[in-house]
Coordinates of C-alpha atoms in Angstrom, one line a residue:
X1 CA 18.7 3.6 -0.1
X2 CA 18.4 3.5 -4.0
X3 CA 19.2 7.1 -5.3
X4 CA 19.2 8.8 -8.8
X5 CA 19.2 11.8 -10.5
X6 CA 17.3 12.1 -14.0
X7 CA 18.0 14.9 -16.2
X8 CA 15.2 16.1 -18.8
X9 CA 16.6 18.9 -21.2
X10 CA 13.5 20.0 -23.2
X11 CA 13.4 23.2 -25.4
X12 CA 12.2 25.7 -23.3
X13 CA 13.4 24.4 -19.7
X14 CA 15.7 22.0 -17.9
X15 CA 14.3 19.4 -15.2
X16 CA 16.2 17.8 -13.0
X17 CA 14.5 15.3 -10.5
X18 CA 16.0 13.5 -7.5
X19 CA 14.4 9.8 -7.0
X20 CA 15.0 7.8 -3.7
X21 CA 13.6 4.2 -3.8
X22 CA 11.9 5.0 -7.3
X23 CA 9.9 8.0 -5.6
X24 CA 10.3 11.8 -6.8
X25 CA 11.5 13.5 -3.7
X26 CA 13.0 16.7 -5.0
X27 CA 12.6 18.8 -8.5
X28 CA 14.7 21.6 -10.3
X29 CA 13.6 23.4 -12.8
X30 CA 15.4 26.2 -14.8
X31 CA 13.6 27.8 -18.0
X32 CA 15.7 29.2 -20.5
X33 CA 14.4 32.7 -19.9
X34 CA 14.4 32.8 -16.3
X35 CA 17.3 31.5 -14.4
X36 CA 17.5 31.4 -10.5
X37 CA 19.3 34.6 -9.3
X38 CA 20.0 33.0 -5.4
X39 CA 23.7 33.1 -5.1
X40 CA 24.2 35.9 -7.4
X41 CA 26.1 38.9 -6.1
X42 CA 25.4 42.6 -6.9
X43 CA 26.7 46.1 -6.8
X44 CA 23.7 47.9 -5.9
X45 CA 22.6 51.4 -4.5
X46 CA 20.6 52.1 -1.8
X47 CA 17.0 53.8 -3.0
X48 CA 15.4 54.0 0.6
X49 CA 16.1 53.4 3.9
X50 CA 13.2 52.7 6.5
X51 CA 14.3 53.2 10.2
X52 CA 10.6 51.9 11.3
X53 CA 11.5 48.6 9.6
X54 CA 15.1 48.5 10.1
X55 CA 15.6 47.6 6.5
X56 CA 16.6 49.1 3.3
X57 CA 15.6 48.8 -0.5
X58 CA 18.3 48.5 -2.8
X59 CA 18.4 48.6 -6.8
X60 CA 20.3 45.5 -8.2
X61 CA 19.0 46.1 -11.5
X62 CA 15.9 43.8 -11.4
X63 CA 12.5 45.2 -12.1
X64 CA 12.0 45.3 -8.4
X65 CA 14.2 46.9 -5.7
X66 CA 15.8 44.3 -3.5
X67 CA 15.0 44.1 0.3
X68 CA 18.0 44.2 2.9
X69 CA 17.4 43.9 6.6
X70 CA 19.8 45.6 9.3
X71 CA 20.7 42.4 10.5
X72 CA 21.9 41.1 7.0
X73 CA 24.0 44.1 6.5
X74 CA 27.8 44.8 7.6
X75 CA 29.3 48.3 6.7
X76 CA 32.3 46.2 5.3
X77 CA 32.8 44.2 2.0
X78 CA 36.4 43.1 3.1
X79 CA 37.5 39.4 4.2
X80 CA 38.6 40.5 7.7
X81 CA 35.1 41.5 9.0
X82 CA 33.2 39.6 11.2
X83 CA 29.2 39.6 11.7
X84 CA 28.2 41.3 14.8
X85 CA 28.6 39.1 18.1
X86 CA 29.9 36.3 16.0
X87 CA 30.8 33.4 18.1
X88 CA 34.0 31.6 18.5
X89 CA 35.0 28.9 15.9
X90 CA 34.2 26.2 18.2
X91 CA 30.5 27.6 19.0
X92 CA 30.0 28.0 15.4
X93 CA 31.3 24.6 14.3
X94 CA 29.0 23.1 17.2
X95 CA 25.6 25.3 15.9
X96 CA 26.7 24.4 12.3
X97 CA 23.7 22.5 10.3
X98 CA 24.7 23.3 7.0
X99 CA 21.6 23.0 4.5
X100 CA 23.8 21.3 1.4
X101 CA 21.0 22.6 -1.0
X102 CA 22.0 24.0 -4.6
X103 CA 20.5 27.5 -3.7
X104 CA 22.0 27.9 -0.4
X105 CA 23.4 31.5 -0.2
X106 CA 22.9 33.0 3.2
X107 CA 25.6 32.3 5.6
X108 CA 23.4 32.9 8.9
X109 CA 20.4 30.7 7.7
X110 CA 21.3 28.4 4.5
X111 CA 24.8 27.5 5.5
X112 CA 24.1 27.4 9.3
X113 CA 25.6 29.9 11.1
X114 CA 24.2 31.6 14.2
X115 CA 22.3 34.7 13.5
X116 CA 23.9 37.9 14.9
X117 CA 21.9 38.9 17.9
X118 CA 19.5 41.4 16.9
X119 CA 19.9 43.8 19.7
X120 CA 23.6 44.0 18.8
X121 CA 22.9 45.2 15.3
X122 CA 23.4 49.0 14.6
X123 CA 20.4 51.2 13.1
X124 CA 19.8 50.8 9.8
X125 CA 19.9 54.6 9.3
X126 CA 23.6 54.6 10.9
X127 CA 24.8 52.4 8.3
X128 CA 23.0 53.0 5.0
X129 CA 22.1 56.4 3.4
X130 CA 20.1 56.8 0.1
X131 CA 22.4 56.8 -3.0
X132 CA 25.2 54.6 -1.1
X133 CA 26.5 51.9 -3.4
X134 CA 26.6 48.2 -1.4
X135 CA 27.7 44.8 -2.2
X136 CA 25.1 42.1 -1.7
X137 CA 24.1 38.6 -2.7
X138 CA 20.8 37.3 -3.3
X139 CA 19.6 34.9 -0.9
X140 CA 16.0 34.6 -1.7
X141 CA 14.2 34.8 -4.9
X142 CA 11.2 37.3 -5.4
X143 CA 8.0 36.0 -4.6
X144 CA 4.7 37.4 -5.4
X145 CA 5.0 40.8 -4.9
X146 CA 7.9 41.0 -3.1
X147 CA 11.4 41.9 -4.8
X148 CA 14.5 39.6 -3.9
X149 CA 16.0 39.2 -0.2
X150 CA 19.5 40.6 -0.1
X151 CA 22.6 40.2 2.5
X152 CA 26.1 41.4 2.6
X153 CA 27.2 38.5 4.5
X154 CA 28.4 36.8 1.1
X155 CA 28.7 33.0 1.1
X156 CA 30.2 31.1 -1.7
X157 CA 30.0 27.4 -2.3
X158 CA 32.3 24.7 -3.6
X159 CA 32.0 21.4 -3.8
X160 CA 33.3 20.6 -0.3
X161 CA 33.9 23.9 1.2
X162 CA 31.4 26.8 1.8
X163 CA 33.9 30.2 2.0
X164 CA 32.3 33.0 4.2
X165 CA 34.4 35.9 3.6
X166 CA 32.6 38.2 6.2
X167 CA 33.0 35.4 8.9
X168 CA 35.9 33.8 11.1
X169 CA 34.7 30.4 11.6
X170 CA 35.6 26.9 10.9
X171 CA 32.6 24.7 11.1
X172 CA 31.6 21.1 9.9
X173 CA 28.5 19.9 8.6
X174 CA 26.4 18.3 11.0
X175 CA 25.6 15.7 8.7
X176 CA 29.0 14.4 9.2
X177 CA 28.2 12.5 12.4
X178 CA 31.9 10.8 13.4
X179 CA 33.6 13.1 15.8
X180 CA 37.2 12.0 14.8
X181 CA 36.2 12.7 11.4
X182 CA 35.0 16.3 12.1
X183 CA 37.7 17.2 14.1
X184 CA 40.0 16.1 11.3
X185 CA 38.3 18.0 8.7
X186 CA 38.2 21.0 11.2
X187 CA 42.1 20.6 11.6
X188 CA 42.6 20.4 8.0
X189 CA 41.1 23.6 7.1
X190 CA 42.2 25.5 10.6
X191 CA 45.8 24.6 10.2
X192 CA 46.0 25.9 6.4
X193 CA 46.8 29.7 5.6
X194 CA 43.8 30.3 3.8
X195 CA 42.6 33.5 3.1
X196 CA 41.0 35.4 6.0
X197 CA 37.1 34.5 6.5
X198 CA 34.8 31.8 7.7
X199 CA 34.8 27.9 6.3
X200 CA 32.1 25.6 6.4
X201 CA 33.2 22.0 5.5
X202 CA 30.4 20.4 3.8
X203 CA 28.8 16.9 4.1
X204 CA 30.3 15.8 0.7
X205 CA 33.9 16.4 2.2
X206 CA 33.6 13.1 4.6
X207 CA 36.9 11.1 4.0
X208 CA 38.3 13.6 1.7
X209 CA 42.0 14.8 1.8
X210 CA 43.7 17.8 2.2
X211 CA 44.7 18.2 -1.1
X212 CA 40.9 18.2 -2.4
X213 CA 39.7 20.8 0.3
X214 CA 42.7 23.0 -0.3
X215 CA 42.3 23.1 -3.9
X216 CA 38.4 24.3 -3.4
X217 CA 39.6 27.1 -0.8
X218 CA 42.0 28.6 -3.5
X219 CA 39.2 28.7 -6.1
X220 CA 36.8 30.2 -3.9
X221 CA 39.2 32.7 -2.7
X222 CA 40.3 33.7 -6.2
X223 CA 36.5 34.0 -7.0
X224 CA 36.0 36.5 -4.2
X225 CA 39.1 38.2 -5.3
X226 CA 37.6 38.8 -8.8
X227 CA 34.2 39.7 -7.2
X228 CA 36.0 42.5 -5.0
X229 CA 37.8 44.0 -8.4
X230 CA 35.0 44.0 -10.1
X231 CA 33.1 46.0 -7.1
X232 CA 35.7 48.7 -7.5
X233 CA 35.5 49.2 -11.1
X234 CA 31.7 48.4 -12.0
X235 CA 29.1 51.2 -12.0
X236 CA 25.8 50.6 -9.8
X237 CA 23.7 48.8 -10.3
X238 CA 25.4 45.6 -12.0
X239 CA 25.9 42.1 -11.6
X240 CA 29.6 40.9 -10.3
X241 CA 29.1 37.2 -10.3
X242 CA 26.3 34.8 -11.3
X243 CA 25.6 31.5 -10.1
X244 CA 25.9 28.6 -12.3
X245 CA 23.4 26.8 -14.1
X246 CA 20.9 24.1 -12.3
X247 CA 23.0 21.5 -14.0
X248 CA 26.3 22.6 -12.6
X249 CA 24.6 22.8 -9.2
X250 CA 23.0 19.8 -8.8
X251 CA 26.5 18.1 -9.8
X252 CA 28.1 20.2 -7.3
X253 CA 25.8 19.9 -4.4
X254 CA 23.6 16.7 -4.9
X255 CA 26.1 14.1 -6.7
X256 CA 27.2 12.2 -4.1
X257 CA 28.1 8.7 -3.8
X258 CA 24.8 7.6 -2.7
X259 CA 23.6 8.6 -5.9
X260 CA 23.9 5.2 -7.9
X261 CA 23.1 6.9 -11.4
X262 CA 23.0 10.4 -13.3
X263 CA 20.6 9.9 -16.5
X264 CA 20.4 12.6 -19.1
X265 CA 18.1 12.3 -21.9
X266 CA 19.8 14.8 -24.6
X267 CA 23.1 14.9 -25.8
X268 CA 23.7 18.5 -25.4
X269 CA 22.8 18.0 -21.8
X270 CA 24.6 14.6 -21.1
X271 CA 28.1 16.3 -22.8
X272 CA 27.6 19.2 -20.0
X273 CA 26.5 17.0 -17.2
X274 CA 29.7 14.7 -18.1
X275 CA 32.2 17.7 -18.2
X276 CA 30.8 19.0 -14.8
X277 CA 30.9 15.7 -13.2
X278 CA 34.6 15.1 -14.6
X279 CA 35.6 18.2 -13.3
X280 CA 34.3 18.3 -9.9
X281 CA 33.7 14.4 -9.0
X282 CA 35.6 12.6 -11.5
X283 CA 35.5 9.4 -9.3
X284 CA 31.5 9.6 -10.0
X285 CA 31.5 10.4 -13.5
X286 CA 31.2 7.1 -15.0
X287 CA 27.7 7.2 -13.4
X288 CA 26.7 9.8 -15.6
X289 CA 24.6 8.0 -18.8
X290 CA 22.8 9.0 -21.9
X291 CA 19.1 7.8 -21.9
X292 CA 18.7 6.1 -25.1
X293 CA 15.3 4.5 -25.1
X294 CA 12.6 5.9 -27.2
X295 CA 10.0 6.7 -24.3
X296 CA 10.5 10.2 -22.7
X297 CA 12.5 9.8 -19.6
X298 CA 10.3 11.2 -17.0
X299 CA 7.2 9.3 -18.3
X300 CA 9.2 6.1 -18.4
X301 CA 10.7 6.7 -15.0
X302 CA 7.3 7.7 -13.4
X303 CA 8.6 11.3 -12.8
X304 CA 6.0 13.0 -14.9
X305 CA 3.0 10.8 -12.8
X306 CA 4.6 12.2 -9.7
X307 CA 4.9 16.1 -10.9
X308 CA 1.0 15.8 -11.9
X309 CA -0.1 14.7 -8.4
X310 CA 2.3 17.3 -6.6
X311 CA 0.1 19.7 -8.6
X312 CA -3.3 18.8 -6.9
X313 CA -4.5 19.5 -3.4
X314 CA -5.2 16.0 -2.6
X315 CA -2.9 13.1 -2.2
X316 CA -4.0 9.6 -1.7
X317 CA -2.1 7.4 0.8
X318 CA -1.7 3.4 0.2
X319 CA -3.8 2.7 3.1
X320 CA -6.9 4.7 1.6
X321 CA -6.2 7.6 3.8
X322 CA -5.0 11.2 2.3
X323 CA -3.6 14.5 2.9
X324 CA -4.8 17.8 1.7
X325 CA -2.3 20.4 1.1
X326 CA -3.6 24.1 1.1
X327 CA -1.6 27.4 0.5
X328 CA -2.6 30.6 2.0
X329 CA -1.1 34.0 2.0
X330 CA 0.4 33.4 5.8
X331 CA 0.9 29.6 5.7
X332 CA 0.7 26.0 4.2
X333 CA -1.9 23.8 6.0
X334 CA -1.7 19.8 5.6
X335 CA -4.5 18.0 6.8
X336 CA -4.4 14.4 7.5
X337 CA -7.5 12.5 7.3
X338 CA -8.6 8.6 7.2
X339 CA -10.4 8.6 3.9
X340 CA -11.4 5.0 3.2
X341 CA -9.2 3.3 5.5
X342 CA -11.5 2.1 8.7
X343 CA -8.9 0.0 10.2
X344 CA -10.0 -3.4 12.2
X345 CA -10.9 -3.2 15.9
X346 CA -9.3 -0.4 17.7
X347 CA -9.8 3.2 16.9
X348 CA -6.8 4.5 18.3
X349 CA -4.6 2.0 16.5
X350 CA -6.5 3.0 13.2
X351 CA -5.5 6.8 13.8
X352 CA -2.1 6.2 14.9
X353 CA -1.4 3.8 11.7
X354 CA -2.9 6.5 9.5
X355 CA -0.8 9.3 10.8
X356 CA 2.7 7.2 10.7
X357 CA 1.9 6.4 7.1
X358 CA 1.1 9.9 6.7
X359 CA 4.5 11.6 8.2
X360 CA 6.7 10.2 5.2
X361 CA 4.3 11.4 2.4
X362 CA 3.7 14.5 4.1
X363 CA 7.5 15.1 4.4
X364 CA 8.1 13.9 0.7
X365 CA 5.5 16.4 -0.5
X366 CA 7.0 19.5 1.5
X367 CA 10.3 18.3 -0.1
X368 CA 8.9 17.9 -3.7
X369 CA 6.9 21.1 -3.7
X370 CA 9.3 23.0 -1.9
X371 CA 7.1 24.3 0.9
X372 CA 8.5 27.0 3.1
X373 CA 7.7 29.4 5.8
X374 CA 5.1 28.5 8.1
X375 CA 3.6 25.0 7.7
X376 CA 1.0 23.7 9.7
X377 CA 0.2 19.9 10.1
X378 CA -3.0 18.8 11.3
X379 CA -2.9 14.8 11.9
X380 CA -5.6 13.0 13.0
X381 CA -6.3 13.6 17.0
X382 CA -4.7 11.2 19.1
X383 CA -6.0 10.8 22.8
X384 CA -2.9 8.8 23.9
X385 CA 0.1 11.0 24.7
X386 CA 2.5 8.3 23.8
X387 CA 0.9 8.0 20.1
X388 CA 1.4 11.7 19.8
X389 CA 5.1 11.0 20.9
X390 CA 5.4 8.4 18.3
X391 CA 4.1 10.3 15.5
X392 CA 6.5 13.3 16.6
X393 CA 9.6 11.3 16.5
X394 CA 8.9 9.7 13.2
X395 CA 8.4 13.2 11.5
X396 CA 11.6 14.5 13.2
X397 CA 13.6 11.1 11.9
X398 CA 12.0 11.8 8.3
X399 CA 12.7 15.1 8.5
X400 CA 16.6 14.5 9.0
X401 CA 16.8 13.8 5.3
X402 CA 15.8 17.4 4.2
X403 CA 18.6 19.4 3.2
X404 CA 16.4 22.4 4.0
X405 CA 16.6 24.1 7.8
X406 CA 13.6 23.1 9.7
X407 CA 12.1 24.0 13.0
X408 CA 9.5 21.9 14.5
X409 CA 7.3 22.0 17.4
X410 CA 6.0 19.3 19.5
X411 CA 2.4 17.6 18.5
X412 CA -0.5 19.7 20.4
X413 CA -3.2 17.7 22.1
X414 CA -5.2 18.7 19.0
X415 CA -3.0 17.0 16.9
X416 CA -1.5 20.1 15.2
X417 CA 2.4 20.4 14.4
X418 CA 3.6 23.9 13.7
X419 CA 7.1 24.0 12.1
X420 CA 9.0 26.5 9.8
X421 CA 11.2 25.3 6.6
X422 CA 13.6 28.0 5.1
X423 CA 12.2 29.4 2.0
X424 CA 14.7 30.2 -0.9
X425 CA 12.9 29.7 -4.4
X426 CA 9.3 29.4 -5.3
X427 CA 7.4 26.9 -4.7
X428 CA 6.5 24.0 -7.3
X429 CA 2.9 25.5 -7.5
X430 CA 4.3 29.0 -7.5
X431 CA 6.7 27.9 -10.4
X432 CA 4.2 25.5 -12.6
X433 CA 0.9 27.3 -12.2
X434 CA -0.9 30.8 -12.7
X435 CA -3.8 32.4 -11.1
X436 CA -7.1 31.1 -13.0
X437 CA -8.8 34.1 -15.2
X438 CA -12.0 32.1 -14.8
X439 CA -11.9 32.3 -11.2
X440 CA -9.9 35.4 -10.5
X441 CA -6.9 33.4 -8.8
X442 CA -9.2 31.1 -6.5
X443 CA -8.0 28.1 -8.1
X444 CA -4.8 27.4 -10.4
X445 CA -3.9 26.1 -14.0
X446 CA -0.7 25.1 -15.5
X447 CA 1.0 28.3 -17.0
X448 CA 1.9 29.0 -20.5
X449 CA 5.2 28.2 -20.1
X450 CA 4.6 24.8 -18.3
X451 CA 1.9 23.9 -21.2
X452 CA 4.3 24.9 -23.9
X453 CA 7.1 22.5 -22.6
X454 CA 4.4 19.9 -22.2
X455 CA 3.2 20.2 -25.6
X456 CA 6.8 20.3 -27.0
X457 CA 7.5 17.1 -25.1
X458 CA 4.7 15.2 -26.8
X459 CA 5.4 16.3 -30.0
X460 CA 9.1 15.6 -29.7
X461 CA 7.7 12.1 -28.5
X462 CA 5.3 11.0 -31.0
X463 CA 6.8 13.0 -34.2
X464 CA 8.5 10.0 -35.4
X465 CA 5.7 7.4 -35.0
X466 CA 3.7 6.1 -38.2
X467 CA 6.1 8.6 -40.6
X468 CA 4.0 11.7 -39.7
X469 CA 5.2 14.7 -42.0
X470 CA 3.0 17.5 -40.1
X471 CA 1.9 18.2 -36.4
X472 CA -1.2 19.9 -36.1
X473 CA -1.7 21.5 -32.6
X474 CA -5.2 22.7 -31.5
X475 CA -5.5 24.8 -28.4
X476 CA -7.2 27.6 -26.7
X477 CA -6.9 30.6 -28.8
X478 CA -4.6 32.4 -26.1
X479 CA -2.4 29.6 -26.0
X480 CA -2.1 29.5 -29.8
X481 CA -1.1 33.1 -29.8
X482 CA 1.5 32.3 -26.9
X483 CA 3.1 29.6 -29.2
X484 CA 3.0 31.3 -32.5
X485 CA 4.5 34.9 -31.0
X486 CA 6.0 34.5 -27.4
X487 CA 7.7 31.1 -28.3
X488 CA 7.9 31.5 -32.1
X489 CA 11.7 30.7 -31.6
X490 CA 11.0 27.6 -29.6
X491 CA 8.6 26.6 -32.1
X492 CA 11.1 27.2 -34.9
X493 CA 13.8 25.4 -32.8
X494 CA 11.4 22.2 -32.2
X495 CA 10.5 22.1 -35.9
X496 CA 14.3 22.1 -36.7
X497 CA 14.7 19.3 -34.2
X498 CA 11.9 17.0 -35.3
X499 CA 12.4 17.9 -38.9
X500 CA 8.6 18.2 -39.2
X501 CA 6.3 21.2 -39.8
X502 CA 4.2 22.2 -36.6
X503 CA 0.9 24.2 -37.5
X504 CA -1.0 25.7 -34.5
X505 CA -4.9 26.2 -34.5
X506 CA -6.8 28.1 -31.8
X507 CA -9.9 26.4 -30.7
X508 CA -12.4 29.1 -28.8
X509 CA -14.5 26.2 -27.3
X510 CA -11.2 24.7 -26.0
X511 CA -10.5 25.0 -22.0
X512 CA -7.1 27.1 -21.0
X513 CA -5.2 24.0 -20.8
X514 CA -6.9 21.6 -23.2
X515 CA -4.9 20.9 -26.2
X516 CA -4.9 18.1 -29.1
X517 CA -1.8 16.9 -30.9
X518 CA -2.5 15.3 -34.7
X519 CA 0.2 13.7 -36.3
X520 CA -0.3 13.5 -40.0

């Protein structure tokens, strides 16, 4: 499988795309004014304990209090504590299913350790009280009206190892299939005199030697020691450890030997990516390359077009069939339809062909859009049980490439598949779009931040064509206000970069997303 990572460093956001066989499969976006907080470790203070929900609210210094479930809390923060009813190391390694994603943080879910059995968890009111100070790590971003979800079972990912101070397990990623290699890696970690705690050997550790694993463990141990020291001296609420930027996380977690090239479109981002790669994966550093063509990197790679498609409800299949993706408060519904495809002779074979084609595209869209929670896939009804079994096996096979943890139930007689997918970050739609002011949230439009980044990219791409000395941007009046006030610093930086004046004009008749660029 041809795989590459493409980085677009813009004025207001950095986008990193993963392509497999020239198709966009994953997209990571980090905006200058809103970095991800998943993986951050805080000293928080309990603001409310809710026995009826077996949870507590914790002030960690954000706009909304974080949510802490009883099962996600241990009264101790030291490295010798163990999660309730933790299984033996052998059981842990057998059950492990590491989600090697940049934002994996929760040791029980994201990193695959078995969850503590809920009946063994002490009541929340016996463990926490209002005003108590706690050490917690963010496991889920704030979503909608909900605050961040936190856990006291800390998980610190390195390049080859994930260190969990509150566990006692040595596990190996299930993505490493050879028993001999699994045993070798487990033995290396188990036989060392490492700091107390649990360890997961990540997929990229396959074939690595003892020296590399030991270096990773020592680095993570020192980091945890710093966190503990800061916890003792800091006032609550305060940030004790901040996860690195998205470029570092992608290099650490996704830049593997399967990645043939790592393309970057700006000097600053290139130097940063090369530095990270030289430190973390020196053997792959030569694959980091500077994009030197005039055309925008995402346009030339077909990524921009794929992102636009990923924001639409309907996705067409090559055969003429299509899928429709709808978001609701409770779940995501994906509907498969025959569309323009009518087949040849056998109706059941026609349906099977559409469903099998849809499987690959459905999973690609789930990964690309970062859909999580409950997902219902409505395949076209299949009368023959062997056809349902064939489609289900195909779905499981394609989902094996998804780094997020999934749980899939077999296809029902109605053609429905119920599945869950680990949700850590906002979906692509939540990140890129905002509720439409005209339809009161019934539909969506691109957000101001997304439009700003899009306009700035097109200005950068066309500023030097034809010797233009000025760029005039005509937009909706509210968008004009956004550019001239909220994004004033970004606009000034853009003008400095292109060495051209940029004028903004509000046009009342323009639609919220409409804009026009004139190069004079």
